[in-house]
Short mmCIF file of C-alpha atoms and ligand atoms in Angstrom, two decimals:
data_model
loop_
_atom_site.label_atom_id
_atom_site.label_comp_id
_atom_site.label_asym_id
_atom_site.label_seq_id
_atom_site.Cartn_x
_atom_site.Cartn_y
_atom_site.Cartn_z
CA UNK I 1 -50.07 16.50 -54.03
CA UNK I 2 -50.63 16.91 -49.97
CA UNK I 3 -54.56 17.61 -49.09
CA UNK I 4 -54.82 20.29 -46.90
CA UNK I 5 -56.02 23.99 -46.31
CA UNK I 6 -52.26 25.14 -47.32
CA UNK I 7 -52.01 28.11 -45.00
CA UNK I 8 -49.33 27.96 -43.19
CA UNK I 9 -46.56 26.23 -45.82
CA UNK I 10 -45.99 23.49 -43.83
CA UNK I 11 -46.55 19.60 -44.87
CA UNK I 12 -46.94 17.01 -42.19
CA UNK I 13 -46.09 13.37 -43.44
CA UNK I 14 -47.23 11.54 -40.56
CA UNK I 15 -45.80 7.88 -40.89
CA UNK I 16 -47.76 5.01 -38.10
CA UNK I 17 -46.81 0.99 -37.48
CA UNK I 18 -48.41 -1.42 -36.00
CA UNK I 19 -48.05 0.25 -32.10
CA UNK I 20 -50.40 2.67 -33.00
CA UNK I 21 -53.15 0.37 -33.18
CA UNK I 22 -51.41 -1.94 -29.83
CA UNK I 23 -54.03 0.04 -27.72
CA UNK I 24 -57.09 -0.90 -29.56
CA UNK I 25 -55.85 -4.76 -28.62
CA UNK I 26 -54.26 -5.45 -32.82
CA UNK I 27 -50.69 -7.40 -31.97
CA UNK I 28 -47.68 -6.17 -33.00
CA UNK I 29 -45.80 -7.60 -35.60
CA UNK I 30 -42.24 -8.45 -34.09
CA UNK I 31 -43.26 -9.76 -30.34
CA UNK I 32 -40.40 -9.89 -27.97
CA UNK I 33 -40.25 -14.21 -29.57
CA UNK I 34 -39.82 -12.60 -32.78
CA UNK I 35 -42.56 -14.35 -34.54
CA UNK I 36 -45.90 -12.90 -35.55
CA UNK I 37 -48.09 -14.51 -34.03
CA UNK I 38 -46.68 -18.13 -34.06
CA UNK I 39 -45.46 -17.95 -36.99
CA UNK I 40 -42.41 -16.92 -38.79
CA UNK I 41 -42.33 -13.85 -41.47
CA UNK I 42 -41.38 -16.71 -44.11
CA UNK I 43 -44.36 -18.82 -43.50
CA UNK I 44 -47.28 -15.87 -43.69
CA UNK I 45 -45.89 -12.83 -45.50
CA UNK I 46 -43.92 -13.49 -48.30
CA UNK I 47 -45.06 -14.59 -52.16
CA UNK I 48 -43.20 -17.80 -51.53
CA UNK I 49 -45.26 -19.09 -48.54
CA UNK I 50 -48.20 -18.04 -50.28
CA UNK I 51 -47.48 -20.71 -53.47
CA UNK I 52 -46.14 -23.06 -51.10
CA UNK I 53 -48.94 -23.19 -48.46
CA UNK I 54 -51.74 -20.74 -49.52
CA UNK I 55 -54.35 -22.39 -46.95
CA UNK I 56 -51.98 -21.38 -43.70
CA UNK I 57 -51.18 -17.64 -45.43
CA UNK I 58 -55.42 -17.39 -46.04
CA UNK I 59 -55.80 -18.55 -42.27
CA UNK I 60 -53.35 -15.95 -41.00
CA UNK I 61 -55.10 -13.12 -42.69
CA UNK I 62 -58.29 -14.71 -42.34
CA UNK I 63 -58.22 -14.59 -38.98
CA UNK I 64 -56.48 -10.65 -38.40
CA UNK I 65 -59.70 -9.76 -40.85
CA UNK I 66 -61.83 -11.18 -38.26
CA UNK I 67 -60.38 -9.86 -35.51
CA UNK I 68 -60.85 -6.67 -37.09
CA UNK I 69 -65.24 -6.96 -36.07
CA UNK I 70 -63.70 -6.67 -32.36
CA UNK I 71 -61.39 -3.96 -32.11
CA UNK I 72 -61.93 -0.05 -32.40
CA UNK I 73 -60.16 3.13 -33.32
CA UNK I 74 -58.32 4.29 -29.81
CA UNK I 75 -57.26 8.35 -29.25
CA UNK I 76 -54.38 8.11 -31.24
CA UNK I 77 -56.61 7.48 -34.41
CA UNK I 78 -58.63 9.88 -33.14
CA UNK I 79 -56.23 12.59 -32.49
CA UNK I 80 -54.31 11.91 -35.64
CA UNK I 81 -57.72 12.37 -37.42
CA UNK I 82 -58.19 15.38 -35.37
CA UNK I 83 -54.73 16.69 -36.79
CA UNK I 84 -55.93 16.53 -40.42
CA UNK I 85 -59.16 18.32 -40.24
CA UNK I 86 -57.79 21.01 -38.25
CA UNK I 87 -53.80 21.49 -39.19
CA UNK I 88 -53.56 25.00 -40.83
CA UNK I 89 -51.47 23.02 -43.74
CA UNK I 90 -50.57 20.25 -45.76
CA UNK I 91 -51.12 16.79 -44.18
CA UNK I 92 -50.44 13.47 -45.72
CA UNK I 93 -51.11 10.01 -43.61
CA UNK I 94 -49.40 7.09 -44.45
CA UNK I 95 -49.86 3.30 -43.23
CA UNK I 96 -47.66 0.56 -43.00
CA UNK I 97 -50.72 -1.06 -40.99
CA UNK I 98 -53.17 -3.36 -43.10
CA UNK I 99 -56.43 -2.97 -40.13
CA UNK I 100 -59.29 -0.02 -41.32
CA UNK I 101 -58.82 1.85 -37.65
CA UNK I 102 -57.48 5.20 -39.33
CA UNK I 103 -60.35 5.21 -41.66
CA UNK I 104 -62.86 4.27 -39.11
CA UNK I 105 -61.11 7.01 -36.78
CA UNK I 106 -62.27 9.67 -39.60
CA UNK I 107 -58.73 9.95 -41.48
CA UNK I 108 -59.27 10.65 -45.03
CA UNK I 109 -55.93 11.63 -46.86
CA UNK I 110 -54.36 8.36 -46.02
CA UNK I 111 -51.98 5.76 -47.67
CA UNK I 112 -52.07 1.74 -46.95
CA UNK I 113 -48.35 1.29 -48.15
CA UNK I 114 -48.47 -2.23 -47.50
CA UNK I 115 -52.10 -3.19 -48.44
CA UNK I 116 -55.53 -3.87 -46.31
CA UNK I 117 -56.96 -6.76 -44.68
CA UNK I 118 -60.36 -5.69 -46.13
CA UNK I 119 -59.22 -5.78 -49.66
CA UNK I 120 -58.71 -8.87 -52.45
CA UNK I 121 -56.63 -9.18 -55.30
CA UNK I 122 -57.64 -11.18 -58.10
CA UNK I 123 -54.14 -12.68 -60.06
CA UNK I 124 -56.39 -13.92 -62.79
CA UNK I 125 -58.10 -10.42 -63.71
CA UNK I 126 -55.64 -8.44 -61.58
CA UNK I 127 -58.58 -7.12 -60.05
CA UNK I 128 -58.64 -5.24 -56.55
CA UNK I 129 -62.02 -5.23 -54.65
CA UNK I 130 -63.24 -4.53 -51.16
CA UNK I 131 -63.12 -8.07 -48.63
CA UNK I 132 -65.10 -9.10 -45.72
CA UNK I 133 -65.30 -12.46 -43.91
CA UNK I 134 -62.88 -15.46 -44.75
CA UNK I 135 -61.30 -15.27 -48.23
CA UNK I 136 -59.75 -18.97 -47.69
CA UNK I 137 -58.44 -20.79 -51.51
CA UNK I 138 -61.44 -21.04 -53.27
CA UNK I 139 -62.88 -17.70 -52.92
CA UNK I 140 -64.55 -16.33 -56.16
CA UNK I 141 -63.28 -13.08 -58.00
CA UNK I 142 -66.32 -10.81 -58.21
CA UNK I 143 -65.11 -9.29 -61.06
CA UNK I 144 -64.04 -12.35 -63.32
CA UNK I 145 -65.78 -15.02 -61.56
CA UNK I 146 -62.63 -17.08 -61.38
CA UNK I 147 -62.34 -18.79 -58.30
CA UNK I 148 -59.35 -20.02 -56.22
CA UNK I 149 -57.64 -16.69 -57.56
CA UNK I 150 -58.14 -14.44 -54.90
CA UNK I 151 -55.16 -13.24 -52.76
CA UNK I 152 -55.38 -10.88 -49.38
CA UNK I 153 -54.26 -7.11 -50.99
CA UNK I 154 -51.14 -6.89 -48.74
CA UNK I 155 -47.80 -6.32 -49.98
CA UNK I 156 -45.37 -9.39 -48.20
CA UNK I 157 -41.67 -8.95 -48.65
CA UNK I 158 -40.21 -8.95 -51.64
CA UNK I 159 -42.88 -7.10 -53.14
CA UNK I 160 -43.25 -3.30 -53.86
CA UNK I 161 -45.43 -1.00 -51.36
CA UNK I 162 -48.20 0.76 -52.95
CA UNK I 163 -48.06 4.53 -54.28
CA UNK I 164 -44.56 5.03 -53.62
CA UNK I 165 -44.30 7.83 -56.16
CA UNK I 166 -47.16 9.79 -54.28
CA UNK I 167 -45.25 9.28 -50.76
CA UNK I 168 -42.11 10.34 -51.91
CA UNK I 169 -43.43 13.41 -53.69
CA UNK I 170 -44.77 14.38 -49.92
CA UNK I 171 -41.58 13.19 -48.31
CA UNK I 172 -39.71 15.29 -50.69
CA UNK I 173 -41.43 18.73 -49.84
CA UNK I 174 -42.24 18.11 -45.76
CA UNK I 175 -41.32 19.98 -43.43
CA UNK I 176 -42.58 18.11 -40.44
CA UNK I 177 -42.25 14.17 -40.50
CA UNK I 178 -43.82 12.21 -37.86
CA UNK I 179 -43.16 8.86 -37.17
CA UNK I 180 -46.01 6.91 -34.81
CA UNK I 181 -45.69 3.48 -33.49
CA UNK I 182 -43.45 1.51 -35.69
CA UNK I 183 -39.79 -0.31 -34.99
CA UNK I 184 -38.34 0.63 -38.17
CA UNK I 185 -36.81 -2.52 -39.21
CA UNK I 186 -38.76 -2.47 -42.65
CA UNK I 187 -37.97 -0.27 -45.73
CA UNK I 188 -38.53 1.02 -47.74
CA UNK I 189 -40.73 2.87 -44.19
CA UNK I 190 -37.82 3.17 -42.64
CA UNK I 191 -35.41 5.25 -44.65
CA UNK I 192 -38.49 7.92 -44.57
CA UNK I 193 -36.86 9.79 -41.81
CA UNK I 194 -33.13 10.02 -43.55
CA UNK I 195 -35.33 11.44 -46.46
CA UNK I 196 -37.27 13.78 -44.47
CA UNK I 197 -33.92 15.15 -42.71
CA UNK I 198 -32.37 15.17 -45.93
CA UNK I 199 -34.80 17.93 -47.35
CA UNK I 200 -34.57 20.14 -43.96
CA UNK I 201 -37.76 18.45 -42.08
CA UNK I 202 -38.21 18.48 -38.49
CA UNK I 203 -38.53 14.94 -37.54
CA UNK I 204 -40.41 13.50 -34.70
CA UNK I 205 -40.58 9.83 -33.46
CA UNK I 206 -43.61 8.96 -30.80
CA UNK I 207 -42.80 5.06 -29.67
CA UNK I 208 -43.03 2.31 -26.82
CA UNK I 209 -39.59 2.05 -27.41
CA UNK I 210 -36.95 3.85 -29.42
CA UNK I 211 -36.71 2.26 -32.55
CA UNK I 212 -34.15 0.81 -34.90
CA UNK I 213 -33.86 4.69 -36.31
CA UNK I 214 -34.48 6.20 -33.28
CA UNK I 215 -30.94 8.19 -33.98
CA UNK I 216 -32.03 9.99 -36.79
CA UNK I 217 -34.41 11.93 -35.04
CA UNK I 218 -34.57 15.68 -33.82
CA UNK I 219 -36.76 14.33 -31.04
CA UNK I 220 -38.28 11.27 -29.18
CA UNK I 221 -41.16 11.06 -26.91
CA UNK I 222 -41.76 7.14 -25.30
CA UNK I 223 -44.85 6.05 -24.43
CA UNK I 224 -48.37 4.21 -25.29
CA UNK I 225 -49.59 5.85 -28.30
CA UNK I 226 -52.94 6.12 -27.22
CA UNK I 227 -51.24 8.90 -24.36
CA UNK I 228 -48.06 10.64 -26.28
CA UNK I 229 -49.96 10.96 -29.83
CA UNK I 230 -53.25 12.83 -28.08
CA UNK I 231 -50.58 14.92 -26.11
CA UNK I 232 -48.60 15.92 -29.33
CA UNK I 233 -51.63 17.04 -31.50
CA UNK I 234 -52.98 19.15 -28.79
CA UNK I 235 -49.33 21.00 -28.72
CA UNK I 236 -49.64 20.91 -32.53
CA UNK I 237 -52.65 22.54 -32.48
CA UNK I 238 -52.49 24.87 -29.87
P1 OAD X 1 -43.47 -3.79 -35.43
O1 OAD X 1 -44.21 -4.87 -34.74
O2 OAD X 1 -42.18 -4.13 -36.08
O3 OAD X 1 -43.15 -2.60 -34.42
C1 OAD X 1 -44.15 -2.07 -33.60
C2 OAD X 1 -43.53 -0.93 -32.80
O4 OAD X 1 -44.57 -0.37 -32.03
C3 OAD X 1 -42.41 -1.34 -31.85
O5 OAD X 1 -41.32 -0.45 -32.00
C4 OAD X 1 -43.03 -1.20 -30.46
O6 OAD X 1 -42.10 -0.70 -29.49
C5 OAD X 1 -44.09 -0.15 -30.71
N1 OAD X 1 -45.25 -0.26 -29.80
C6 OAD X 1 -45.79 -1.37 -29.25
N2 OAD X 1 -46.87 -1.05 -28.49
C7 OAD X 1 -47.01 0.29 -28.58
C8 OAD X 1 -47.92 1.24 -28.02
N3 OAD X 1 -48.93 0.85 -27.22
N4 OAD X 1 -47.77 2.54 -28.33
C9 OAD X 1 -46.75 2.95 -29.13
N5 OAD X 1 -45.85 2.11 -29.66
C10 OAD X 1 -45.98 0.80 -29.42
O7 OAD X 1 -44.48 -3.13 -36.47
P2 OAD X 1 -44.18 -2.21 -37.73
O8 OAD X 1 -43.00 -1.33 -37.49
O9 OAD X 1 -45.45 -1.57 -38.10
O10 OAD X 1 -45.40 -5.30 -43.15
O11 OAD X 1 -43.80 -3.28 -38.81
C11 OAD X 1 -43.53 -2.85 -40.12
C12 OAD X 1 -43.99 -3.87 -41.11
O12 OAD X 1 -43.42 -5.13 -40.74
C13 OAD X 1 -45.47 -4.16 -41.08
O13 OAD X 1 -46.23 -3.23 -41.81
C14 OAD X 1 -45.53 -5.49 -41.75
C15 OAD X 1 -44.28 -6.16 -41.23
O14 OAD X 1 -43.52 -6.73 -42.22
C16 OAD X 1 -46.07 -6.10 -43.99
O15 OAD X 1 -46.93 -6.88 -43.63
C17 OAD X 1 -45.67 -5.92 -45.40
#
């Protein structure tokens, strides 16, 4: 089930990426070098890299937690916060972004599809608990007291993205899909808008640059979030 007031019959799956949070000074995943950061996907985000080399995966996310303490919400979280307390309908938000700036922009009915920076994940006890600071290999489970266990809560490829079953139930009864900031090379995030069309949605796609789906949109407005997503609520709304 969608939270929202219900009035008007319409549900609004709103779908962001990593450019929505480009204005608040987070780095995008695929730079025009195609690494993340210096690295390569292989090295940081997948289970693989993890076993292989857990202190350089715990160093990666160590440091994007950190950077988290310097970097704030900017209007598009706000406006897209804005959206859900005041859209006359159903409203679902879902993340593929792993940084707390929806939250700390005052969004509530929201998804992390792909996990959170500020959360750990125990393999011994299979545990899930809020993070802060440096988890690094030796960090000790709260829950079980094991230590060296600990693993940053994000989903890396190859693995399944969290509460699929809820998204899809939303994606299967929209009627507005949004999709905010991200370059649609990763599914299962990126088949959202075939689903969405496939039901009769209106589909929507607010970008830097047209992404690798940009086709299967009704419409596409270009821009820096933090101008186009404001813009579009306030039309929304009006
Ligand atoms: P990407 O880095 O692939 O794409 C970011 C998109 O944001 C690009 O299309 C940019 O054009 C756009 N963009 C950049 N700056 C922007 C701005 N100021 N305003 C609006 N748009 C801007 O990031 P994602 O699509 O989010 O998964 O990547 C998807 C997934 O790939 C991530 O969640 C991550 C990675 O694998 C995991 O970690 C599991």
């Amino acid at each position: 089930m969608v939270a929202g007031r219900q009035q008007n019959g319409e549900v609004l799956l709103v779908l962001t990426g990593a450019g929505i949070s480009a204005d608040s000074g987070v780095a995008t995943f695929r730079g025009p070098d195609g690494l993340w950061e210096g690295h390569r996907v292989e090295d940081v985000a997948t289970p693989e890299a993890f076993a292989r080399d857990p202190a350089l995966v715990h160093a990666f996310y160590d440091a994007r937690r950190a950077r988290l303490g310097a970097v704030e919400p900017n209007a598009a979280h706000h406006a897209l916060a804005r959206l859900e307390r005041d859209w006359p309908g159903e409203f679902l938000l879902v993340t593929q972004n792993v940084d707390d700036l929806h939250e700390r922009a005052g969004s509530r009915h929201l998804i992390h599809m792909h996990g959170e920076l500020k959360s750990g994940w125990c393999r011994a006890c299979d545990a899930r608990m809020p993070w802060d600071g440096p988890m690094g290999t030796s960090a000790v489970c709260p829950a079980c007291r094991g230590a060296g266990q600990v693993r940053p809560d994000i989903v890396w490829f190859g693995e399944m993205p969290y509460a699929m079953d809820r998204i899809e139930e939303a994606l299967s009864r929209c009627t507005l899909f949004a999709s905010i900031g991200t370059s649609g090379a990763v599914y299962p995030a990126a088949g959202f808008v075939q689903t969405a069309r496939y039901v009769g949605a209106r589909t929507i796609e607010l970008n830097l640059d047209p992404s690798q789906g940009s086709i299967f949109f009704h419409q596409t407005r270009l821009g820096r979030a933090s101008k186009i997503v404001p813009a579009w609520v306030e039309e929304l709304l009006a």
